[in-house]
CSV table of C-alpha atoms and ligand atoms in Angstrom, one decimal:
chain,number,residue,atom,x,y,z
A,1059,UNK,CA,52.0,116.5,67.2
A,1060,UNK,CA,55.6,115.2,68.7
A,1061,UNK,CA,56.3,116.2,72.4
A,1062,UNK,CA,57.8,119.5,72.5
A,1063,UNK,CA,59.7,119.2,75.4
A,1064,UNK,CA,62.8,116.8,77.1
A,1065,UNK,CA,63.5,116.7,79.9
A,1066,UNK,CA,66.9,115.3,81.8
A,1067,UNK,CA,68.2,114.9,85.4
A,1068,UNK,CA,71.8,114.9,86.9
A,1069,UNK,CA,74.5,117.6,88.1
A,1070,UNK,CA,73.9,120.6,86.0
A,1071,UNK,CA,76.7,123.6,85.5
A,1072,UNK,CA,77.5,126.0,83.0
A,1073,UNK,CA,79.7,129.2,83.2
A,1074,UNK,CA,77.1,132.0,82.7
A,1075,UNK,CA,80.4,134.6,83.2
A,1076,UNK,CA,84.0,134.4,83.3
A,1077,UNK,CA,84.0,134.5,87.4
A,1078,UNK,CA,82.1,131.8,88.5
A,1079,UNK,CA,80.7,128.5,87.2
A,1080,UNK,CA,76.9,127.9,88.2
A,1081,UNK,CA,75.9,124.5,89.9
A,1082,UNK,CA,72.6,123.2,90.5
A,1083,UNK,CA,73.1,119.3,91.9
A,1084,UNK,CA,70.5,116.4,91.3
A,1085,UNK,CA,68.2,118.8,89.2
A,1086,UNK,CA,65.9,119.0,86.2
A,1087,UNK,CA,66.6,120.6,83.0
A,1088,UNK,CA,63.4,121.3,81.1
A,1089,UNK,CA,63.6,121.5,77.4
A,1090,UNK,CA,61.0,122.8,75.0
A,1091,UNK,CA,61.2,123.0,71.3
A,1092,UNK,CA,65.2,122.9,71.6
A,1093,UNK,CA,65.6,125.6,73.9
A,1094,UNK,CA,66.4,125.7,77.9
A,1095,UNK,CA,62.9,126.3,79.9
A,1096,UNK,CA,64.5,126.2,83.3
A,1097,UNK,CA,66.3,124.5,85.9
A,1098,UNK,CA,64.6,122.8,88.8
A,1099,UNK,CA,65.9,121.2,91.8
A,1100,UNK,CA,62.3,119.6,92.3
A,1101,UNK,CA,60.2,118.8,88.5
A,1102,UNK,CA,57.4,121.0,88.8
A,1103,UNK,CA,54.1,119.8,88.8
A,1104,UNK,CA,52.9,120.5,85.2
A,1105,UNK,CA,55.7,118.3,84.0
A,1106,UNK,CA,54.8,115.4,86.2
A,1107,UNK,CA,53.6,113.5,83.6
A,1108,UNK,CA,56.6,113.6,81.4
A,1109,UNK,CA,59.6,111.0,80.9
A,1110,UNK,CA,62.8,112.1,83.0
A,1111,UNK,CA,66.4,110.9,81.5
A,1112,UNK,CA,68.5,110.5,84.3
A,1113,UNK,CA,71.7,110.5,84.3
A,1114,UNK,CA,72.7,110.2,88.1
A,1115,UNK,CA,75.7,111.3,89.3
A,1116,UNK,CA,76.7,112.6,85.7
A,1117,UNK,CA,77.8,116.3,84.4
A,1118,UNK,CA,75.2,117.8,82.2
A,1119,UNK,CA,77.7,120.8,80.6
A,1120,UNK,CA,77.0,122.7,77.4
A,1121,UNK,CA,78.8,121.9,74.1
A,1122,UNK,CA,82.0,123.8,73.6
A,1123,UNK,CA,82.9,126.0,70.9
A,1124,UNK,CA,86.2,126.1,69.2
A,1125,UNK,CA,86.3,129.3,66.9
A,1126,UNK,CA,89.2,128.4,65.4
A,1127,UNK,CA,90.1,125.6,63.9
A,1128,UNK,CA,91.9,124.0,60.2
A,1129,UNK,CA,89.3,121.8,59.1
A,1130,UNK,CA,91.8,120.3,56.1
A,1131,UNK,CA,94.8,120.3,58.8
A,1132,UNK,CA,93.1,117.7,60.7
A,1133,UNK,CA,95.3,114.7,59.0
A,1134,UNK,CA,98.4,116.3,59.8
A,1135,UNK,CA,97.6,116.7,63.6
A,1136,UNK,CA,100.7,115.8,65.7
A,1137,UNK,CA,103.1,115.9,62.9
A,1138,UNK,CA,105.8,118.4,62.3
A,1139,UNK,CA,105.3,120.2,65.5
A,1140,UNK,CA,109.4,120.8,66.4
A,1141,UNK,CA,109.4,123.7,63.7
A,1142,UNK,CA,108.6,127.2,63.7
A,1143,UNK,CA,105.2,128.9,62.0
A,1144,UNK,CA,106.8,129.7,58.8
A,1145,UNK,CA,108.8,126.4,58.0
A,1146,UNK,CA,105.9,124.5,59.6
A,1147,UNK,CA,103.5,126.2,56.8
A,1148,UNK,CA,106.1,125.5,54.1
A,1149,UNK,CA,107.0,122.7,54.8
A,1150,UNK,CA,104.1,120.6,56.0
A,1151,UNK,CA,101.0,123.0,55.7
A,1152,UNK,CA,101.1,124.3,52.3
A,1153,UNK,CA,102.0,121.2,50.1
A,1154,UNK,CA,98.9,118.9,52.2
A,1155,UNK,CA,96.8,122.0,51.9
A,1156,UNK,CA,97.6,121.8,48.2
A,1157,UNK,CA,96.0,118.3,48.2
A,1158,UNK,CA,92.3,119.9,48.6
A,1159,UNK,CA,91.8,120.6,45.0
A,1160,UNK,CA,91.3,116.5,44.6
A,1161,UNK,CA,87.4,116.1,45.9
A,1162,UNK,CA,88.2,112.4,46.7
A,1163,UNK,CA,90.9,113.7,49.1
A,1164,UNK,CA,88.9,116.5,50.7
A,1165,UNK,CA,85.6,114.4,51.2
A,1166,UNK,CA,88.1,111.8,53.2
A,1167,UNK,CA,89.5,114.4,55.1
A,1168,UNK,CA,86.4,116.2,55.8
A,1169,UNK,CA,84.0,113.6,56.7
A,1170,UNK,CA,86.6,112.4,59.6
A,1171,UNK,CA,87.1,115.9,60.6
A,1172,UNK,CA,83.4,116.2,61.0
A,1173,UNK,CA,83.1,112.8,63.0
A,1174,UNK,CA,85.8,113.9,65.2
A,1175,UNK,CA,84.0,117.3,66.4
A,1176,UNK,CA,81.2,115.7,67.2
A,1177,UNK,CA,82.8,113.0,68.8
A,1178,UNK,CA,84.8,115.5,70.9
A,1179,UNK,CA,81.8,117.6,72.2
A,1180,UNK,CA,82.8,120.6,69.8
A,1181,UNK,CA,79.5,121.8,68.4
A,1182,UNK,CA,80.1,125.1,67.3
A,1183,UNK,CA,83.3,126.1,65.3
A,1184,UNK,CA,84.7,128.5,62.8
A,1185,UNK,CA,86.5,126.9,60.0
A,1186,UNK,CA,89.4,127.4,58.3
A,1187,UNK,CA,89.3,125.5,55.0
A,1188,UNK,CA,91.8,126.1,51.8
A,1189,UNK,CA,91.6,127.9,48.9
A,1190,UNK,CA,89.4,125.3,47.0
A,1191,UNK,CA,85.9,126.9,46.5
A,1192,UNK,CA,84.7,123.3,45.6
A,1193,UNK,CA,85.6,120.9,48.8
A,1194,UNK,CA,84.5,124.2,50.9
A,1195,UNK,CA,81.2,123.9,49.5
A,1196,UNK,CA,81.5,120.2,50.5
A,1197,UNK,CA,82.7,120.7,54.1
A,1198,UNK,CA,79.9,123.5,54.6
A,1199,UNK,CA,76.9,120.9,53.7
A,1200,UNK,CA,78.4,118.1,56.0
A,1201,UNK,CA,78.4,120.7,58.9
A,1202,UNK,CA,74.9,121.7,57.8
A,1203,UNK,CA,73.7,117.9,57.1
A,1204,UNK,CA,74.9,117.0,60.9
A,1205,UNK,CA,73.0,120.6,62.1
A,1206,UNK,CA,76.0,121.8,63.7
A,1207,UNK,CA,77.0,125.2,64.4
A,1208,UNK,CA,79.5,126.9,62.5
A,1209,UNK,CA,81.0,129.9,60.4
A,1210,UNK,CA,83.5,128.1,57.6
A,1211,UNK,CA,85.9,129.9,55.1
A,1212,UNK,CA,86.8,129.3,52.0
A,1213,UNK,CA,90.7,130.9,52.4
A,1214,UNK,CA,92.3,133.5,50.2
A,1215,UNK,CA,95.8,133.8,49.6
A,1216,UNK,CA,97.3,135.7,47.0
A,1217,UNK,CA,100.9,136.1,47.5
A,1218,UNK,CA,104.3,135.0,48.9
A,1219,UNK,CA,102.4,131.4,48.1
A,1220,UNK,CA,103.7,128.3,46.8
A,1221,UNK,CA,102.3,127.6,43.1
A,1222,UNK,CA,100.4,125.1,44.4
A,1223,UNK,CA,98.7,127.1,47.0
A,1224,UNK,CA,98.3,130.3,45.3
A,1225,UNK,CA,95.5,132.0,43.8
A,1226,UNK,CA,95.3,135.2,41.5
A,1227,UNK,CA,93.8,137.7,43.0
A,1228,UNK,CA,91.1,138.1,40.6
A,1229,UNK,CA,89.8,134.5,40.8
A,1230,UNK,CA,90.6,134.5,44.7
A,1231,UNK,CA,87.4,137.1,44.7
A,1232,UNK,CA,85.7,135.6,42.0
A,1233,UNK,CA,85.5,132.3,44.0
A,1234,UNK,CA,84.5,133.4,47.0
A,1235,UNK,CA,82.0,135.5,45.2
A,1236,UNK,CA,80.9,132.3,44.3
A,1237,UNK,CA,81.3,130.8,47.4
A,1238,UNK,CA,79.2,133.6,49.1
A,1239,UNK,CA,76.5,133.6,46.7
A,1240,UNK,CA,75.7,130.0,46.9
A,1241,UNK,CA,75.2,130.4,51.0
A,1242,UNK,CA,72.9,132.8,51.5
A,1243,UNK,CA,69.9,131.0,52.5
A,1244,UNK,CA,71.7,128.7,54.9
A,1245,UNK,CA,70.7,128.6,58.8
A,1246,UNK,CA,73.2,127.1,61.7
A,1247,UNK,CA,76.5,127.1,59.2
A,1248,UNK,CA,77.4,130.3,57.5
A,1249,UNK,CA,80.4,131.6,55.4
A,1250,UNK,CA,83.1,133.9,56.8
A,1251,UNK,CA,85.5,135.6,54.8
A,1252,UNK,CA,89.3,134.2,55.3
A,1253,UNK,CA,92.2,136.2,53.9
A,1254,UNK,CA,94.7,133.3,55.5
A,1255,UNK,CA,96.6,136.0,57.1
A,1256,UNK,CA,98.5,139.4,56.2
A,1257,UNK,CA,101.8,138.0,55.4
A,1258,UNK,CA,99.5,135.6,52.0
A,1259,UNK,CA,96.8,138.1,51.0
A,1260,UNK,CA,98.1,141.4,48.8
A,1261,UNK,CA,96.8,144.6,49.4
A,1262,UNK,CA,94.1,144.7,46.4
A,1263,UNK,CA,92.5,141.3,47.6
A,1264,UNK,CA,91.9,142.6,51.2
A,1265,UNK,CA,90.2,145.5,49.6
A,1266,UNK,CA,88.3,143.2,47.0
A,1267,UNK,CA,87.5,140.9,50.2
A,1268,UNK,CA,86.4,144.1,52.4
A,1269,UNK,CA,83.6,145.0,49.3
A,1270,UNK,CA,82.3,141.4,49.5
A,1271,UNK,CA,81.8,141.9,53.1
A,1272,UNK,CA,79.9,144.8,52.7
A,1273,UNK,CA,77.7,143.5,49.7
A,1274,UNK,CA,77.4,140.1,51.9
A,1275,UNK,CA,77.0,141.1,55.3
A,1276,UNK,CA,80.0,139.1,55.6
A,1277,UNK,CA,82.0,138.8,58.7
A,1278,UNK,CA,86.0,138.2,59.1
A,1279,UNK,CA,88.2,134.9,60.4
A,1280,UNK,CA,92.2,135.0,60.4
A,1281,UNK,CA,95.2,135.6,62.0
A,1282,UNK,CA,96.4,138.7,64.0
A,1283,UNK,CA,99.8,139.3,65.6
A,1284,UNK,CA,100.2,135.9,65.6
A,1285,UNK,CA,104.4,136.0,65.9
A,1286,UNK,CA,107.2,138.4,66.1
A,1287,UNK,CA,107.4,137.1,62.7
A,1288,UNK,CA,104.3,137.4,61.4
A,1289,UNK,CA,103.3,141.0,62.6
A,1290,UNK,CA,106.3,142.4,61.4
A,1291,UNK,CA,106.3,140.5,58.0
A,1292,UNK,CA,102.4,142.6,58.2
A,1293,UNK,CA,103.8,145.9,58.6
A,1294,UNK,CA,106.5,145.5,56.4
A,1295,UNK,CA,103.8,144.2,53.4
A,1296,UNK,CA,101.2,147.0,54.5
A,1297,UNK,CA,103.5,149.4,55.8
A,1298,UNK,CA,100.3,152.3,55.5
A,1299,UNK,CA,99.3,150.7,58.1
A,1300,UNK,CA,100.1,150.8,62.3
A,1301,UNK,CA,99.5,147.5,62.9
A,1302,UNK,CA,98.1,144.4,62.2
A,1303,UNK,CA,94.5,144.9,62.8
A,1304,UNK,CA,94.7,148.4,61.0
A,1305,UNK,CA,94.9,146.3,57.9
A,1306,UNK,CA,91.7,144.9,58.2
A,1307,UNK,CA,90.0,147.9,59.4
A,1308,UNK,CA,91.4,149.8,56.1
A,1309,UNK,CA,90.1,147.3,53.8
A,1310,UNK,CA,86.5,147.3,55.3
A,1311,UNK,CA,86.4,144.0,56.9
A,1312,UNK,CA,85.5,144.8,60.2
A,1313,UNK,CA,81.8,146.1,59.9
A,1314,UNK,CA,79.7,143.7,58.4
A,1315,UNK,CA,79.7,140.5,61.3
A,1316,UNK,CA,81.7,138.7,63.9
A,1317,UNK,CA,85.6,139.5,63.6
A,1318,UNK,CA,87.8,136.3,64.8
A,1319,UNK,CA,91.3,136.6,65.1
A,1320,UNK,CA,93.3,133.8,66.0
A,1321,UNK,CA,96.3,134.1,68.6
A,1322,UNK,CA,96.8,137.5,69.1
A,1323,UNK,CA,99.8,136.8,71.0
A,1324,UNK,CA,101.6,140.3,70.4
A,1325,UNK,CA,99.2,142.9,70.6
A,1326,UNK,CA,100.0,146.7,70.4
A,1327,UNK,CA,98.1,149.3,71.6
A,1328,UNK,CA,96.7,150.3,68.1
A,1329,UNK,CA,95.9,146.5,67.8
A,1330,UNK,CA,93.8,146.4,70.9
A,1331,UNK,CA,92.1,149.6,69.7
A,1332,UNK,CA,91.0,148.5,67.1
A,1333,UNK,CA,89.8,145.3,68.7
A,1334,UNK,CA,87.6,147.1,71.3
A,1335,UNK,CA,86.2,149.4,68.8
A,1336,UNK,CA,85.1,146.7,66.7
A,1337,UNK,CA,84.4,144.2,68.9
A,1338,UNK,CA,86.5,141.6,67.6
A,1339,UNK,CA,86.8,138.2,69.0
A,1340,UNK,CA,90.3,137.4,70.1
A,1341,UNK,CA,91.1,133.3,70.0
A,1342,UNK,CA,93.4,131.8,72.5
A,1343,UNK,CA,95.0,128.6,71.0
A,1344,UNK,CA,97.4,127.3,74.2
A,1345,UNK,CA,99.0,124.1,72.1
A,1346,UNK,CA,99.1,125.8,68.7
A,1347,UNK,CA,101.1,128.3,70.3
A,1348,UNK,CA,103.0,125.9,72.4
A,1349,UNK,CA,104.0,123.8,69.3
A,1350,UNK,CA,104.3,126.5,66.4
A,1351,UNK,CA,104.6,130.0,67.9
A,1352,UNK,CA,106.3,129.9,70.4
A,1353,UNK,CA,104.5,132.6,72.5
A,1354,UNK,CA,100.9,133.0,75.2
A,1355,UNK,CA,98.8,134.9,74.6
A,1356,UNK,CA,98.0,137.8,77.2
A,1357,UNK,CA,94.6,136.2,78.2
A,1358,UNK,CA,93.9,137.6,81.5
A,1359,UNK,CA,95.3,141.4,80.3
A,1360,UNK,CA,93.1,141.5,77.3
A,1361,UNK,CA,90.3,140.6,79.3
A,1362,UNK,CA,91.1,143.2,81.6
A,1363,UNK,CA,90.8,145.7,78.7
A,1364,UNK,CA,87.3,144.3,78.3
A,1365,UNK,CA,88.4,142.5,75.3
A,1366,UNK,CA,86.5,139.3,74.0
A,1367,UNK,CA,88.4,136.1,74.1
A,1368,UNK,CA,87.6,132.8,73.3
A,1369,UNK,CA,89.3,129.5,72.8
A,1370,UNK,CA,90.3,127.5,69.6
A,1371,UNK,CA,91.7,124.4,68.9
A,1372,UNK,CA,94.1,125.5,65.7
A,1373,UNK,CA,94.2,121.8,64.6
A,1374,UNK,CA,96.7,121.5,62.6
A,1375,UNK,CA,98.9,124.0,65.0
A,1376,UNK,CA,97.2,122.5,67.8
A,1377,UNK,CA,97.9,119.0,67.8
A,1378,UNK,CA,93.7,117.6,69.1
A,1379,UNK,CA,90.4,119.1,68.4
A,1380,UNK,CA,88.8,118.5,72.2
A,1381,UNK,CA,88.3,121.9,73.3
A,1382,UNK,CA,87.8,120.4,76.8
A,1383,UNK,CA,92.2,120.1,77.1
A,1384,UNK,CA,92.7,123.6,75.6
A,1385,UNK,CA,90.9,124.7,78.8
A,1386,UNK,CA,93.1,122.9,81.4
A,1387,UNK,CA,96.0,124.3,78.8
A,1388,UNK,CA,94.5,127.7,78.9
A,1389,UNK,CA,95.3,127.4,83.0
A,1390,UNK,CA,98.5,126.2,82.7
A,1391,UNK,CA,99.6,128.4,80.1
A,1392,UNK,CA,98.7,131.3,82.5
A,1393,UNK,CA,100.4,130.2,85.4
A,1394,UNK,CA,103.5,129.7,82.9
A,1395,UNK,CA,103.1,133.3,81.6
A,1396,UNK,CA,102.7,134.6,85.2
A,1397,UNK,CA,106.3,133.0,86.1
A,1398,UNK,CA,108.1,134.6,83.1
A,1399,UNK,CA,106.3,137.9,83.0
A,1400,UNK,CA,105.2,138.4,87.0
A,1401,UNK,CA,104.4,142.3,86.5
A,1402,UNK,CA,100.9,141.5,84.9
A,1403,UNK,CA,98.2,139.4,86.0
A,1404,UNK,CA,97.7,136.2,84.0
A,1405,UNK,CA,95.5,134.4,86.5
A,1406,UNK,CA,93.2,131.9,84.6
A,1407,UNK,CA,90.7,130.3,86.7
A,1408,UNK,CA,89.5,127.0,85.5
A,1409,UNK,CA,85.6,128.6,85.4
A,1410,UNK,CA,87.0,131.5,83.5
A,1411,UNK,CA,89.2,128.9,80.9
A,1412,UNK,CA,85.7,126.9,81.0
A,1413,UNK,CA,83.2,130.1,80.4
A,1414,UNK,CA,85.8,130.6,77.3
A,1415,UNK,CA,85.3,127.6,75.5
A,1416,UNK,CA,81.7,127.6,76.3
A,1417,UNK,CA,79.5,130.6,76.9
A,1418,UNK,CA,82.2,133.1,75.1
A,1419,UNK,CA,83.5,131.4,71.9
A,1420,UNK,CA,79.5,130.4,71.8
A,1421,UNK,CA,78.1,134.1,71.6
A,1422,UNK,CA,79.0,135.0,68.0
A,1423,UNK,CA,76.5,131.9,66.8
A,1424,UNK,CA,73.8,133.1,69.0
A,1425,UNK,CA,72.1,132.2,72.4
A,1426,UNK,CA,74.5,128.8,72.5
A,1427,UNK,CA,77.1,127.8,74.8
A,1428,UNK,CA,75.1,127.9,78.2
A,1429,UNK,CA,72.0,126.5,79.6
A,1430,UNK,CA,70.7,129.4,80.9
A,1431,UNK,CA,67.2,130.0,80.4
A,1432,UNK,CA,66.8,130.6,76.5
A,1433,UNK,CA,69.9,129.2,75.2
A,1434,UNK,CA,69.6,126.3,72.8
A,1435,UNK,CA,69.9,122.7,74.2
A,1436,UNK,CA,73.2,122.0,72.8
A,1437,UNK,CA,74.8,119.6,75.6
A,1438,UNK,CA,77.2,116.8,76.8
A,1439,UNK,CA,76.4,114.5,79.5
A,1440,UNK,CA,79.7,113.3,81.1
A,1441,UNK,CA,80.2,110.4,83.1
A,1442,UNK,CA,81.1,111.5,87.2
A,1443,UNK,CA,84.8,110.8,86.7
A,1444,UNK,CA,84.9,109.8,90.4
A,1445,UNK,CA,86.8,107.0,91.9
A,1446,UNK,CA,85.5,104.2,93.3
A,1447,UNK,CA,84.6,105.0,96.6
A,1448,UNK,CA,84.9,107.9,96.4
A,1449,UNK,CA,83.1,111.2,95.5
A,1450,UNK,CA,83.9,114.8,94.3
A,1451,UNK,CA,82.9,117.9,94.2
A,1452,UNK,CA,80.6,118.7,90.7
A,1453,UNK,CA,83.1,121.5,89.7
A,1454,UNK,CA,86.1,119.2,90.9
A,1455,UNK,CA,85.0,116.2,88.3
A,1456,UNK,CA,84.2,118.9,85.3
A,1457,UNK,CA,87.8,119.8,86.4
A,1458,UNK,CA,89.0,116.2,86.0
A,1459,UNK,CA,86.8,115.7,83.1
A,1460,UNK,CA,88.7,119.1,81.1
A,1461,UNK,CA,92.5,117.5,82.4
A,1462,UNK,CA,92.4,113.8,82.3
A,1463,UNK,CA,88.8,113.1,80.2
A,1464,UNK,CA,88.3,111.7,76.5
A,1465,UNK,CA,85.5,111.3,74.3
A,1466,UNK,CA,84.9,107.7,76.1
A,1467,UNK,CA,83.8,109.7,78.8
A,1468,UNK,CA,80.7,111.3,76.9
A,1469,UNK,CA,78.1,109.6,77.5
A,1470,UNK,CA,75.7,112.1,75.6
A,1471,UNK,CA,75.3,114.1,72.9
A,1472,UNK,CA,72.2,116.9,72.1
A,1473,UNK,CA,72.1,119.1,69.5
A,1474,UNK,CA,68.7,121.4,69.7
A,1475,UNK,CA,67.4,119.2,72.4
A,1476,UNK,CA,67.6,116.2,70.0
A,1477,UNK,CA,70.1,112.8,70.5
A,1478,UNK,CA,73.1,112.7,68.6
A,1479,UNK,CA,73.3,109.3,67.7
B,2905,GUN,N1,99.1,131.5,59.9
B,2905,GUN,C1,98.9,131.4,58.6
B,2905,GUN,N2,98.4,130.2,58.3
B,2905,GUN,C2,98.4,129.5,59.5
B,2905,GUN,C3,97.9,128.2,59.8
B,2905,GUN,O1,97.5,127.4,59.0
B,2905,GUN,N3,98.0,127.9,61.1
B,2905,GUN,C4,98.4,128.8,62.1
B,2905,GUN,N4,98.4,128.5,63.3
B,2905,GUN,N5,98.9,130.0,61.8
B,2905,GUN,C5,98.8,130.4,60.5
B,2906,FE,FE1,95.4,128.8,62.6
């Protein structure tokens, strides 16, 4: 029988809450079967007799999570980012969205995208893809193939679409009827249903989507009060409806698994209601909104209402997929917001921006994101990031890792207690 167990050595620390990030120096981690046995600043004796990776003055951190991202966006990263959300999806979005109905293209585009999480540490995602049930179905088995972590969508968008992006609403359900049934037996990538937002999705598809969910045990992955635009352009299309999330609830999508909504930049009470009561994740993407929106999101107020927040990368919006730099922008974004708007508290600490892209974004896959006891063994090893000559603080070099690092500086990759090669 193979060993069960791995077991590592260097500067441990995870974020087990938003308040505080948790250091042990020049431990042990013990792995068995995948999963976190303990922490040790001496190996205990029963292990004696095991191999020990050290990794010296190195970070052992877990993976991050990005729970929301545009897996087909990736190739336009960095481009068209001096217009607004609407012209930027008609005028660059839409038409290389489009593109996804050619498998030659998608495969392309989705193998590099894949590449490029790993790469960056990103082990556990929820995916945007298009409306094209077919390179969906390919993105979903290359996640699965490399055992990551994620909830993927194959989008629905019936209206106020160009032709080329623009399904009927019957074969919008019909596909991801489809797409639904042929992922039922999967294990550490699931579907998600993904009406791309109010403003693209008509009234009878949300309601069509919202019977899926329940027949599926399907959760929900979109885009709430995203801009003055947008939640406006929602209430005028719905106007039954009080607000944004009121949409969702009406339809029956927000019962049947994890509810993700990106940005939620202009919340109003009803929103936030709604939120709470279903206990929907709310994703803070600090360049998206920087580059497209226009607006922050109310991190630290939101939290204050006991709300759950997590971080995303919103690649294409967001111009990189390392999660680690949306936490150093998830800082500065607050202390921007705080300037503008001093009557609230925006204070983001760097532990609770890291806790975000770790331990919170993580909890809707399970016990990942952490290396508490229990939690899976899904980990980077980063180099110390010190100076020569000189030495820093554990938390201080995570700090410089999340502001100045790349994926050069990741050393190591585990995925279930297993090398990523
Ligand atoms: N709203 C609708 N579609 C999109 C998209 O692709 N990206 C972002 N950031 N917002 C959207
Ligand atoms: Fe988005």
């Amino acid at each position: 029988m193979s060993n069960p167990f791995f077991i590592c050595r260097g500067n441990i620390i995870y974020a087990g809450d938003r308040n505080r990030l948790t250091v042990h120096e020049d431990s042990y981690l013990v792995v068995k079967d995948g999963i976190v046995e303990g922490i040790y600043p001496v190996l205990p004796e029963q292990y004696a007799s095991l191999e020990v990776k050290d990794y010296g003055r190195g970070l052992i951190i877990p993976a991050f999570t990005d729970l929301h991202v545009h897996a087909p966006q990736y190739v336009q990263r960095g481009i068209g980012m001096d217009v607004l959300l609407s012209d930027w999806l008609n005028q660059y979005t839409f038409p290389q969205e489009a593109r996804f109905a050619d498998m030659e293209y998608a495969k392309n585009v989705y193998d590099a995208f894949v590449d490029d999480l790993i790469r960056q540490g990103t082990f556990h995602a929820a995916i945007f893809a298009t409306i094209h049930r077919e390179a969906t179905d390919y993105l979903f088995a290359r996640l699965e193939e490399k055992g990551l972590y994620a909830f993927v969508g194959k989008v629905n968008m019936d209206v106020h679409s160009p032709d080329c992006l623009c399904e009927t609403t019957e074969e919008s359900l019909r596909e991801t009827r489809r797409y639904l049934e042929s992922h039922t037996s999967c294990t550490t990538v699931k579907p998600i249903l993904t009406p791309r937002f109010a403003p693209t999705c008509s009234r009878e598809l949300m309601h069509g989507l919202g019977k899926l969910s329940r027949e599926f045990h399907c959760g929900l992955h979109t885009h709430l009060v995203e801009s003055k635009w947008e939640a406006a352009e929602a209430l005028r299309l719905f106007p039954e409806c009080r607000s944004d999330a009121e949409i969702y609830e009406q339809a029956g999508l927000l019962e049947n698994g994890p509810s993700i909504f990106a940005h939620v930049i202009f919340p109003s009470e009803e929103d936030v209601r709604i939120l709470k009561k279903y206990h929907g994740v709310s994703v803070h993407c600090p360049d998206a909104t920087t580059n497209i929106i226009a607006g922050i999101m109310p991190t630290a107020a939101l939290q204050d209402q006991d709300l759950a927040i997590a971080l995303g990368s919103d690649v294409g919006g967001g111009h990189q997929l390392a999660i680690y730099r949306q936490v150093s922008r998830a800082v500065q974004m607050s202390k921007l917001k705080g300037f503008y708007e001093p009557e609230n508290n925006h204070a983001v600490s760097f532990a609770h921006a890291f806790y975000l892209a770790t331990k919170a974004g993580g909890s809707v896959f399970g016990n990942v994101g952490s290396l508490e006891k229990g939690y899976r063994f899904n980990a980077l090893v980063i180099e110390s990031m010190e100076d020569k000559g000189l030495t820093l603080s554990p938390e201080e070099r995570l700090e410089r890792f999340c502001y100045t690092g790349d994926d050069r500086n990741i050393v190591a990759r585990y995925l279930s207690g297993a090398a990523v090669e």
